[in-house]
Amino acid sequence: MNEQPPKLAISETFLTALVALPRQIQGKVTEFMNKLRNNPTSPGINYEKLNACQDRKIYSVRIDDTYRGIVVRQQATGVYLLLWVDHHDKAYAWARNKKCEVNPLTGAIQVYDVVAAPQIVPSAQDNMLFSKISDKDLLELGLPKELIPFARGIHDAQEFFSHKNSFPADAFESLSWLAEGFPLSEVKALVQQEQKTETVSSNLAEALNRPETLKSFVVVEGEEELRRIMAEPLEKWRVFLHPTQRKIVNKNYSGAARVLGGAGTGKTVVAMHRAKQLAGGLKDKERILFTTFTANLASDIKDNLRKICTMDELRRIDVINLDAWVAQFLREHGYSAEIIYDDKTQKIWEDVVAANDLGDEFPASFYEDEYNRIVVAQEAFSLEKYIKATRTGRGTRLDRKKRMQIWKVFETYQNMMKERQVRDINTAMYECRMLLLKSNSETRYKHVIVDEGQDLSVNGFRLLRAIAGEEHENDIFIVGDAHQRIYKNKASLSKCGINVRGRSSILRINYRTTEEIRKAAFALLNGISFDDLDDDFDTGDRCQSLTHGDPPQVHSFSNANEEFDSVLKEIKGLVDGGVSAKNICVVARTHKLLDDYISQFTAKGIRCYEIKGNKADDRGLDGIRVATMHRVKGLEFQYVFVVAANKRIIPLASAIDHSDAISEQETITAEKCLLYVALTRAQKGAFVSGYGQMSEFLKK
């Protein structure tokens, strides 16, 4: 048989091993990989059979006098798989019991240990972890046949998770759902295993085309591809996609599509790869709008898109937060009014209320909320329309007479905005949409991608519908999670003219946090109902992490100095233990608190890098990261410290709207979501501390 053109693929485990090596050795590994890619049959590769190895396809290759790589070579198909790299003794030990095979049912390439089955006393057989799962079901879940006896000898979930590296990655994922107590029928549905009527070939080249394989292997197409992979091998999201993610990224939708998923499930990763995929198919002057609610998230996304896109793809993607796009569009059309926020809008509402001499019946915040949630959301821009508008979800009842009085306030507000040449963002979005609809011209964007969709308002989504134009293939792609809604905005997609029925997906695997952190963070939201960004509910409970560790540590101190000393000691311990300072983030609720902690850390010789709005986290700069709870959204770190988790700080007293019971509950929920977001930035460990009276959110 003639040897096929060589095909080189790198496994996820290889990159894991690579980043643990000294930087000088990493350079030698890259040189070796180039040599292997250019001529895998060169005598200089130095293939050596491993005497005690279980798999005759597995060889060692020489990196230098001390380090060895472990590769799979299938000469008949021209496939070379890089599996591991290490000090020669450790590399041989890693490879000794390994096998690399194509699973005959799933068609995926699997790397696993050949492990002897433990002796089980007959009386204990029915009490093992997988005793109620048949061999047939285990095989259908991707478990290699020769590992079934080993799996049957596992007593409990803790023992199973300790053997993670012995199982193929895809089989471990499937079995972990069972270990966490999910019913077999649900696990089978999640795995979405294709039943095969014929035996799958052992051809590695064919198997490398399967999505199940591409979850753990990446095929190197050329020198540029290799350079991109090696640029930052720790950032595996750039290279490896889970089959469910890949399916969403590559799917052709007949209209708008929505993707839900809890914190850490890779929604933004999917959105970015989707942008890259769509950009590759654009023609002439066609473009993509990639937008989100906050400027800092847009900055982070733009920075990350550079890591996966070609220059041509990047040129076709406009990454900008929606408010900034609105301001830019209005300027282009001759609008001179300034878009105002927060304190400035609050000042106008206070002036409006004072001008109408309304007494103290309602605070200014009530009128602002009523205007945004009822008038703007329902486009009730006349007294007649406002009187007929529904007020479901508003805690204060208003009769016709009261609405007429309130409308006078709204008229004053509209007039005052015009006089002062300002617009609140909702009014600006409405005017922007009217301009788009009036022009009746073709939209400038073929596709619109929305990250953190739960944060956009009704007006925001209506505007995006206008920007995207009439419904067409792949027009709008939205990812979001109502559990992370930390702003007041809330919208139903269908009511905004965006139909996602039949085009919705849910991501269920948390790639960021340990299961213990995920559960603890999610427990903060117990008893709260969350929407699916449309007219249904999202329970968010069908999600799990595949990694395990300690639950978040919660510590209470008598004063601020004690708390700081404890946090400082913990951080020093992590750094002394080999954790890079830039992989540690200290999170506080307010900028004022953050400034205090920065001063204290600096005084103790700890370098701090504050992550600010409108600027991506520069990972090239050293120092622990510090950020507010709002700014840390969309980021991740190995260890997160949530500090000053005190009463009246979390939740922040000034952030709670006491206008009515519903508004109060909504703002409390937003504060809980904020703590949930902060905790779920942690990959390995989360610490929560406070002093004096602790936050009521942390009381059991």
XYZ file of C-alpha atoms in Angstrom:
700
model
C 0.000 0.000 0.000
C 1.328 3.442 -0.941
C 1.851 5.825 1.939
C -0.599 8.763 1.977
C 0.497 12.436 2.142
C 1.421 13.133 5.769
C -1.211 14.506 8.126
C -0.021 15.976 11.433
C -2.379 16.478 14.402
C -1.721 17.761 17.915
C -3.648 16.509 20.938
C -4.914 18.650 23.772
C -2.804 16.599 26.206
C 0.326 17.435 24.193
C -0.279 21.169 24.675
C -0.957 20.573 28.381
C 2.430 18.847 28.708
C 4.172 21.472 26.578
C 3.274 24.474 28.749
C 4.741 22.715 31.817
C 8.202 22.556 30.191
C 10.943 25.190 30.553
C 10.634 27.921 27.914
C 13.932 26.904 26.276
C 12.649 23.335 25.793
C 9.342 24.654 24.420
C 11.362 26.342 21.666
C 13.070 23.052 20.825
C 9.695 21.292 20.703
C 8.430 23.872 18.199
C 11.530 23.312 16.046
C 10.936 19.551 16.181
C 7.276 19.963 15.189
C 8.267 21.986 12.126
C 10.722 19.262 11.157
C 8.048 16.597 11.654
C 5.519 18.559 9.609
C 7.946 19.089 6.730
C 9.177 15.478 6.539
C 7.786 12.982 9.067
C 9.830 10.145 7.539
C 13.168 11.926 7.997
C 15.788 9.785 9.826
C 16.387 12.809 12.091
C 12.994 12.244 13.762
C 14.464 9.193 15.559
C 11.354 7.043 16.021
C 11.877 4.462 18.755
C 9.542 1.656 19.729
C 8.715 1.477 23.425
C 9.417 -2.009 24.719
C 6.659 -2.218 27.326
C 4.078 -0.164 25.404
C 0.599 -1.634 24.854
C 0.176 -0.053 21.399
C 2.561 -0.788 18.509
C 1.560 2.503 16.828
C 3.048 4.545 19.686
C 6.677 5.679 19.409
C 9.014 8.026 21.222
C 10.805 10.786 19.298
C 13.906 12.704 20.323
C 13.570 16.402 21.215
C 17.101 16.645 22.666
C 19.368 14.596 24.945
C 16.894 14.824 27.845
C 13.384 15.293 26.447
C 11.206 12.968 24.394
C 7.930 13.290 22.556
C 5.303 10.556 22.325
C 3.679 10.135 18.913
C 1.300 7.804 17.129
C 2.423 6.818 13.637
C 0.074 5.122 11.157
C 2.179 4.960 8.017
C -0.542 3.438 5.831
C -2.719 6.551 6.254
C 0.132 9.039 6.663
C -1.157 10.177 10.079
C 1.129 11.404 12.867
C -0.405 12.327 16.228
C 1.540 14.233 18.886
C 0.300 12.948 22.261
C 2.801 13.988 24.955
C 6.198 15.576 25.625
C 8.286 15.340 28.808
C 11.596 14.378 30.417
C 12.472 11.013 28.804
C 11.744 8.862 31.899
C 8.419 10.611 32.544
C 7.471 10.453 28.868
C 8.098 6.691 28.749
C 6.127 6.210 31.970
C 3.193 8.202 30.563
C 3.123 6.125 27.384
C 3.636 2.683 28.914
C -0.038 1.737 29.344
C -1.492 3.979 26.648
C -3.490 2.906 23.614
C -4.709 5.040 20.714
C -7.661 3.585 18.800
C -10.637 4.642 16.720
C -13.803 3.856 18.669
C -15.805 1.391 16.535
C -19.152 2.982 17.498
C -18.426 6.692 17.638
C -15.614 6.916 15.092
C -13.608 9.179 17.444
C -9.876 8.811 18.076
C -9.460 7.838 21.726
C -6.327 7.791 23.884
C -6.611 5.855 27.135
C -4.831 3.663 29.687
C -5.045 -0.114 29.583
C -5.871 -0.644 33.242
C -6.305 -3.952 35.019
C -9.748 -4.500 36.579
C -9.722 -4.645 40.390
C -10.923 -7.710 42.246
C -14.470 -7.192 43.522
C -16.119 -9.361 46.132
C -19.428 -10.735 44.739
C -21.494 -9.112 47.489
C -20.271 -5.646 46.444
C -20.875 -5.989 42.698
C -24.375 -4.492 42.794
C -23.195 -1.402 44.717
C -20.579 -0.173 42.264
C -20.972 3.213 40.554
C -21.934 1.837 37.127
C -23.458 -1.487 38.229
C -26.894 -0.586 36.819
C -25.512 0.410 33.401
C -25.327 -2.391 30.821
C -22.209 -3.145 28.772
C -24.162 -2.129 25.666
C -24.975 1.282 27.141
C -21.387 1.827 28.274
C -20.187 1.068 24.754
C -22.751 3.444 23.265
C -21.487 6.165 25.604
C -18.043 5.779 24.038
C -16.287 3.589 26.614
C -13.717 1.274 24.949
C -14.623 -2.390 25.399
C -11.405 -3.258 27.221
C -12.081 -0.565 29.888
C -15.513 -1.951 30.865
C -14.121 -4.310 33.576
C -12.106 -1.420 35.043
C -15.152 0.908 35.053
C -17.226 -1.787 36.763
C -14.732 -1.857 39.634
C -15.187 1.822 40.533
C -17.010 2.302 43.836
C -18.172 5.931 43.751
C -17.989 9.280 41.950
C -14.932 10.461 43.894
C -12.952 7.380 42.835
C -14.156 7.796 39.243
C -12.996 11.429 39.052
C -9.585 10.453 40.476
C -9.100 8.170 37.418
C -9.923 10.897 34.885
C -6.646 10.508 32.973
C -7.210 6.769 32.452
C -10.319 7.291 30.307
C -10.679 8.747 26.814
C -11.860 12.365 27.137
C -15.199 11.774 25.385
C -16.036 8.638 27.404
C -15.072 10.356 30.662
C -17.413 13.221 29.843
C -20.341 10.847 29.174
C -19.733 8.767 32.303
C -19.301 11.874 34.469
C -22.930 12.823 33.786
C -23.933 9.395 35.144
C -21.589 9.821 38.108
C -23.314 13.122 38.950
C -26.684 11.344 39.063
C -28.167 12.221 35.676
C -30.512 9.524 34.285
C -29.109 7.323 31.514
C -31.816 8.433 29.070
C -30.826 12.102 29.538
C -27.125 11.321 29.167
C -27.766 9.472 25.920
C -29.756 12.448 24.647
C -26.938 14.822 25.629
C -24.290 12.700 23.963
C -26.462 12.425 20.825
C -24.623 9.318 19.794
C -25.130 8.286 16.180
C -25.910 4.577 16.071
C -23.710 2.787 13.559
C -24.974 -0.164 11.540
C -21.479 -1.073 10.347
C -18.087 -1.203 11.989
C -16.110 2.011 11.781
C -12.726 1.710 10.094
C -9.530 2.079 12.130
C -8.300 4.649 9.612
C -6.936 7.572 11.649
C -7.147 9.958 8.673
C -10.914 9.414 8.408
C -11.347 9.702 12.186
C -9.576 13.084 12.201
C -12.499 14.532 10.245
C -15.060 13.709 12.943
C -16.270 16.449 15.355
C -15.849 13.991 18.260
C -12.128 13.754 17.436
C -11.677 17.490 16.871
C -12.708 18.056 20.482
C -9.268 16.702 21.496
C -7.129 16.947 18.330
C -6.305 19.757 15.927
C -4.995 19.058 12.426
C -2.046 21.263 11.439
C -2.717 22.485 7.900
C 0.496 24.481 7.427
C 3.236 26.555 9.018
C 0.895 29.502 9.706
C -1.572 27.176 11.441
C 1.225 25.680 13.574
C 2.481 29.143 14.536
C -1.041 30.189 15.556
C -1.514 27.100 17.730
C 1.862 27.502 19.426
C 1.457 31.256 20.030
C -0.389 30.664 23.297
C -0.951 26.911 23.839
C -2.665 27.554 27.187
C -5.603 29.182 25.383
C -7.100 25.937 24.130
C -10.435 27.604 23.347
C -8.766 28.972 20.211
C -8.117 25.484 18.889
C -10.459 22.881 20.358
C -14.250 22.962 20.162
C -16.628 20.475 21.743
C -18.789 18.686 19.108
C -21.886 20.535 20.359
C -20.048 23.861 20.033
C -18.700 22.992 16.578
C -22.187 22.011 15.403
C -23.579 25.402 16.466
C -20.645 27.310 14.941
C -20.959 25.605 11.545
C -24.749 25.303 11.259
C -26.676 27.138 8.548
C -29.726 28.764 10.189
C -32.774 29.921 8.214
C -33.032 33.014 10.436
C -32.046 34.224 13.900
C -30.525 31.734 16.378
C -30.124 31.757 20.161
C -27.583 29.932 22.345
C -28.060 29.661 26.118
C -25.588 28.373 28.693
C -24.419 29.020 32.229
C -21.215 30.806 33.194
C -18.149 29.070 31.772
C -19.933 27.025 29.114
C -18.134 28.768 26.255
C -20.878 31.003 24.853
C -18.481 33.794 23.891
C -16.070 31.249 22.400
C -18.901 29.932 20.228
C -19.876 33.484 19.220
C -16.289 34.328 18.222
C -15.798 31.140 16.201
C -19.197 31.788 14.611
C -17.990 35.245 13.553
C -14.860 33.725 12.032
C -16.870 31.045 10.232
C -19.357 33.555 8.764
C -16.624 36.040 7.840
C -14.973 33.376 5.702
C -18.073 33.215 3.492
C -18.629 36.941 2.917
C -18.358 38.533 -0.507
C -17.588 41.988 -1.857
C -18.356 44.611 0.835
C -20.429 42.364 3.131
C -19.678 42.774 6.829
C -20.517 41.403 10.294
C -21.517 43.415 13.368
C -20.308 41.764 16.583
C -21.860 43.647 19.486
C -22.485 43.451 23.207
C -23.782 45.692 25.996
C -20.586 47.007 27.588
C -17.552 48.655 26.026
C -15.055 46.587 28.022
C -16.494 43.272 26.786
C -16.320 44.522 23.201
C -12.661 45.373 23.797
C -11.952 41.874 25.178
C -13.731 40.236 22.223
C -11.835 42.330 19.668
C -8.567 41.330 21.333
C -9.475 37.626 21.275
C -10.762 37.625 17.690
C -7.259 38.639 16.596
C -6.054 35.275 17.929
C -8.312 33.147 15.742
C -9.039 35.211 12.617
C -7.021 35.974 9.515
C -6.474 39.627 8.612
C -9.115 39.408 5.891
C -11.662 37.919 8.306
C -10.885 40.604 10.899
C -11.415 43.390 8.375
C -14.962 42.178 7.807
C -15.971 42.129 11.508
C -16.941 45.354 13.298
C -16.639 44.771 17.058
C -18.329 47.565 19.005
C -20.706 47.794 21.943
C -24.211 48.785 20.877
C -24.288 52.181 22.611
C -21.102 53.245 20.843
C -22.525 52.061 17.504
C -25.645 54.179 18.110
C -23.583 57.282 18.927
C -21.451 56.735 15.825
C -24.471 56.210 13.550
C -26.269 59.322 14.804
C -23.147 61.459 14.369
C -22.837 60.220 10.788
C -26.419 61.415 10.202
C -25.883 64.905 11.587
C -27.213 64.467 15.129
C -25.374 66.679 17.595
C -27.135 65.648 20.814
C -24.981 64.052 23.519
C -26.008 60.593 24.796
C -26.093 60.726 28.593
C -26.140 58.103 31.339
C -26.492 57.553 35.092
C -25.854 60.754 37.057
C -26.642 63.026 34.112
C -29.981 61.376 33.329
C -30.784 61.256 37.026
C -30.155 65.016 37.274
C -32.593 65.712 34.415
C -35.293 63.558 36.012
C -34.808 65.367 39.318
C -35.119 68.720 37.514
C -38.246 67.469 35.722
C -39.903 66.333 38.946
C -39.040 69.663 40.619
C -40.442 71.602 37.635
C -43.787 69.815 37.913
C -44.139 70.384 41.668
C -45.307 66.802 42.307
C -44.461 66.518 45.961
C -43.017 63.289 47.378
C -45.504 60.736 46.046
C -42.936 59.107 43.729
C -39.136 59.468 43.642
C -37.445 60.579 40.421
C -36.230 56.983 39.894
C -39.870 55.833 39.595
C -40.547 58.181 36.666
C -37.308 57.156 34.956
C -38.155 53.448 35.258
C -41.742 54.006 34.155
C -40.558 55.913 31.093
C -37.974 53.304 30.071
C -39.978 50.173 30.889
C -43.411 51.265 29.674
C -43.232 54.286 27.361
C -40.047 53.423 25.476
C -40.434 49.628 25.614
C -43.980 49.803 24.185
C -43.331 52.916 22.103
C -46.206 54.639 23.869
C -45.046 58.116 22.857
C -48.433 59.814 23.285
C -50.860 60.211 26.169
C -53.401 58.021 24.414
C -50.922 55.182 23.916
C -49.534 55.492 27.439
C -52.997 55.205 28.996
C -53.567 51.972 27.040
C -50.094 50.528 27.729
C -49.865 47.395 29.864
C -47.861 47.679 33.068
C -47.343 44.000 33.922
C -44.434 43.616 36.303
C -44.678 47.135 37.726
C -45.357 47.165 41.439
C -47.375 50.416 41.674
C -50.944 50.520 40.322
C -51.881 53.646 38.332
C -55.407 54.684 37.369
C -56.232 56.828 34.311
C -56.061 60.099 36.260
C -52.657 59.255 37.704
C -51.316 58.302 34.278
C -52.453 61.662 32.888
C -50.509 63.457 35.628
C -47.446 61.325 35.009
C -47.619 61.973 31.277
C -47.065 65.681 31.928
C -43.768 64.704 33.585
C -42.778 62.702 30.518
C -43.589 65.619 28.211
C -41.440 67.886 30.347
C -38.639 65.321 30.203
C -38.784 65.066 26.409
C -38.770 68.856 26.051
C -35.896 69.258 28.504
C -33.785 66.713 26.575
C -34.320 68.696 23.376
C -33.539 72.018 25.059
C -30.306 70.680 26.571
C -29.310 68.812 23.399
C -29.054 65.432 25.147
C -30.630 61.992 24.766
C -30.820 59.026 27.094
C -29.656 55.818 25.392
C -33.169 54.393 24.946
C -34.384 57.514 23.157
C -31.204 57.549 21.063
C -31.767 53.901 20.045
C -35.363 54.660 19.070
C -34.321 57.625 16.922
C -31.557 55.541 15.395
C -34.031 52.802 14.435
C -36.461 55.315 12.951
C -33.631 56.632 10.761
C -32.807 53.112 9.590
C -36.428 52.274 8.783
C -37.023 55.625 7.085
C -34.012 55.273 4.819
C -35.377 51.905 3.631
C -31.925 51.104 2.287
C -30.020 47.848 2.450
C -28.435 47.155 5.817
C -24.682 47.519 6.039
C -24.393 44.134 7.817
C -25.035 40.651 6.417
C -24.850 39.109 9.906
C -25.220 40.407 13.481
C -23.681 38.530 16.438
C -24.668 39.425 20.000
C -22.708 38.428 23.106
C -24.207 38.640 26.617
C -27.660 39.077 25.074
C -29.373 39.059 28.456
C -28.048 42.579 29.118
C -29.619 44.246 26.075
C -32.869 46.194 26.325
C -36.058 45.876 24.289
C -34.957 48.925 22.303
C -31.533 47.390 21.777
C -32.944 44.226 20.206
C -35.440 46.164 18.096
C -32.569 48.229 16.791
C -30.556 45.098 15.991
C -33.546 43.746 14.076
C -33.521 46.920 11.986
C -29.736 46.777 11.538
C -29.936 43.186 10.286
C -32.796 44.020 7.919
C -35.522 41.591 6.882
C -35.180 38.045 8.202
C -32.665 36.046 6.171
C -30.241 33.162 6.571
C -27.926 33.530 9.590
C -29.080 37.121 10.158
C -28.819 37.374 13.969
C -26.890 35.064 16.328
C -27.427 35.659 20.065
C -25.689 34.077 23.060
C -26.681 34.815 26.637
C -27.659 33.665 30.104
C -30.316 35.360 32.249
C -28.510 34.108 35.380
C -25.806 36.665 34.548
C -28.142 39.633 34.034
C -26.488 42.334 36.135
C -28.154 45.371 34.556
C -31.793 46.498 34.567
C -32.456 45.571 30.947
C -34.726 42.670 30.049
C -36.308 41.793 26.722
C -38.302 39.092 24.963
C -36.749 38.347 21.571
C -40.043 37.451 19.891
C -41.616 40.727 21.024
C -38.685 42.550 19.432
C -39.262 40.935 16.037
C -36.547 38.284 16.480
C -37.901 34.773 16.012
C -35.601 31.995 17.287
C -38.190 29.213 17.554
C -36.661 25.958 16.341
C -33.233 27.600 16.186
C -32.145 27.451 19.824
C -29.317 25.539 21.498
C -28.112 25.046 25.069
C -24.476 24.571 26.140
C -24.328 22.291 29.181
C -20.651 21.713 29.970
C -18.828 24.226 32.156
C -15.212 24.389 30.983
C -14.066 27.051 33.424
C -14.890 26.319 37.041
C -14.791 23.207 39.169
C -18.118 21.534 39.852
C -17.848 22.614 43.495
C -17.501 26.307 42.597
C -20.273 26.046 40.002
C -22.700 24.490 42.495
C -21.887 26.981 45.250
C -22.308 29.955 42.892
C -25.527 28.576 41.414
C -26.934 28.014 44.920
C -26.960 31.812 45.373
C -29.766 31.908 42.792
C -31.953 29.208 44.334
C -35.656 30.057 44.224
C -35.297 32.772 41.566
C -37.049 32.385 38.213
C -35.009 33.190 35.089
C -36.157 33.647 31.481
C -34.644 32.165 28.328
C -34.315 35.638 26.702
C -37.735 34.961 25.198
C -41.106 33.914 26.624
C -40.065 30.746 28.448
C -37.952 29.821 31.491
C -34.334 28.728 31.843
C -33.709 26.585 34.913
C -29.979 26.364 34.201
C -29.762 23.142 36.197
C -28.756 20.818 33.361
C -25.146 21.940 33.421
C -22.040 20.494 35.021
C -18.274 20.875 35.208
C -15.880 18.055 34.387
C -13.222 19.200 36.855
C -13.352 18.986 40.636
C -11.753 20.770 43.571
C -12.563 22.586 46.789
C -15.761 24.609 47.224
C -15.349 28.396 47.638
C -13.815 29.335 50.978
C -15.802 31.903 52.960
C -14.061 33.783 55.799
C -15.373 36.443 58.161
C -13.100 38.810 60.080
C -13.656 41.325 62.828
C -12.074 44.219 60.916
C -10.676 45.256 57.528
C -7.029 44.850 58.534
C -7.525 41.234 59.537
C -9.267 40.518 56.261
C -6.510 42.120 54.188
C -3.761 40.247 56.074
C -5.525 36.939 55.405
C -6.015 37.674 51.686
C -2.382 38.804 51.397
C -1.139 35.616 53.065
C -3.271 33.446 50.768
C -2.070 35.236 47.632
C 1.588 35.011 48.688
C 1.101 31.289 49.306
C -0.296 30.788 45.816
C 2.534 32.761 44.175
C 5.176 30.914 46.228
C 3.525 27.684 45.101
C 4.090 28.535 41.445
C 0.868 30.345 40.477
C 1.555 33.333 38.237
C 0.343 36.601 39.787
C -1.604 37.457 36.607
C -3.736 34.339 37.169
C -5.042 35.761 40.461
C -7.805 38.377 40.569
C -9.107 40.400 43.522
C -12.696 41.553 42.981
C -14.561 44.264 44.902
C -18.074 45.694 44.562
C -17.095 49.363 44.118
C -14.246 51.423 42.661
C -13.694 53.079 46.048
C -13.132 49.715 47.735
C -10.857 48.646 44.906
C -8.684 51.743 45.328
C -8.268 50.946 49.031
C -7.112 47.378 48.338
C -4.725 48.521 45.586
C -3.105 50.970 48.030
C -2.670 48.251 50.646
C -1.257 45.698 48.228
C 1.155 48.260 46.774
C 2.349 49.202 50.273
C 3.167 45.522 50.860
C 5.172 45.256 47.641
C 2.489 43.411 45.656
C 2.248 44.690 42.106
C -1.349 45.290 40.985
C -2.800 45.638 37.496
C -6.267 47.174 37.492
C -8.564 45.946 34.734
C -10.487 49.007 33.605
C -13.355 49.620 31.218
C -12.702 50.108 27.475
C -9.427 48.198 27.801
C -8.630 44.488 27.488
C -6.581 42.712 30.148
C -2.987 42.872 28.901
C -1.716 39.415 29.853
C 1.840 40.474 29.073
C 1.905 42.713 32.159
C 2.801 41.195 35.513
C 0.915 41.615 38.781
C -2.245 40.377 40.436
C -5.391 41.541 38.684
C -7.884 43.765 40.486
C -11.308 44.644 39.137
C -14.823 45.633 40.099
C -17.509 42.951 40.008
C -18.975 44.514 36.860
C -15.636 44.715 35.016
C -14.631 41.108 35.723
C -17.540 39.830 33.650
C -16.379 37.850 30.622
C -12.933 37.152 32.102
C -11.450 34.147 33.901
C -8.593 33.502 36.312
C -7.210 30.493 38.153
C -8.012 32.044 41.544
C -10.536 34.736 42.462
C -10.801 36.656 45.749
C -14.112 38.431 46.365
C -13.300 40.937 49.108
C -15.385 43.146 51.414
C -18.413 40.870 51.148
C -20.031 42.864 53.941
C -23.566 43.807 54.739
C -24.664 46.891 52.740
C -21.779 46.248 50.304
C -23.115 42.976 48.843
C -25.849 43.796 48.052
C -24.843 47.429 47.697
C -27.372 49.449 49.678
C -27.459 52.325 47.173
C -28.174 49.902 44.287
C -31.435 48.614 45.769
C -34.525 50.328 44.361
C -37.133 50.645 47.124
C -39.782 52.261 44.880
C -41.992 49.181 45.189
C -41.720 45.489 46.091
C -41.115 44.330 42.517
C -38.353 46.864 41.822
C -36.734 45.999 45.135
C -36.705 42.273 44.344
C -35.357 42.877 40.837
C -32.413 44.897 42.121
C -31.649 42.345 44.853
C -31.662 39.606 42.208
C -29.260 41.656 40.062
C -26.894 41.899 43.046
C -27.052 38.120 43.543
C -26.302 37.649 39.851
C -23.321 39.958 40.248
C -21.863 37.760 43.013
C -22.612 34.681 40.883
C -20.687 36.237 37.993
C -17.716 37.119 40.230
C -17.432 33.611 41.699
C -17.717 31.881 38.336
C -14.646 33.695 36.994
C -12.555 31.232 39.059
C -11.089 28.159 37.381
C -9.490 26.404 40.357
C -10.233 28.268 43.584
C -12.571 30.966 44.894
C -12.266 32.872 48.166
C -14.910 35.149 49.679
C -14.085 37.348 52.648
C -15.568 40.200 54.622
C -15.454 41.908 57.980
C -17.965 43.043 60.552
C -21.398 41.857 59.493
C -21.190 39.593 56.441
C -23.470 39.797 53.415
C -26.886 38.209 53.914
C -26.279 36.356 50.627
C -23.655 34.232 52.380
C -25.787 33.167 55.325
C -26.877 29.544 55.163
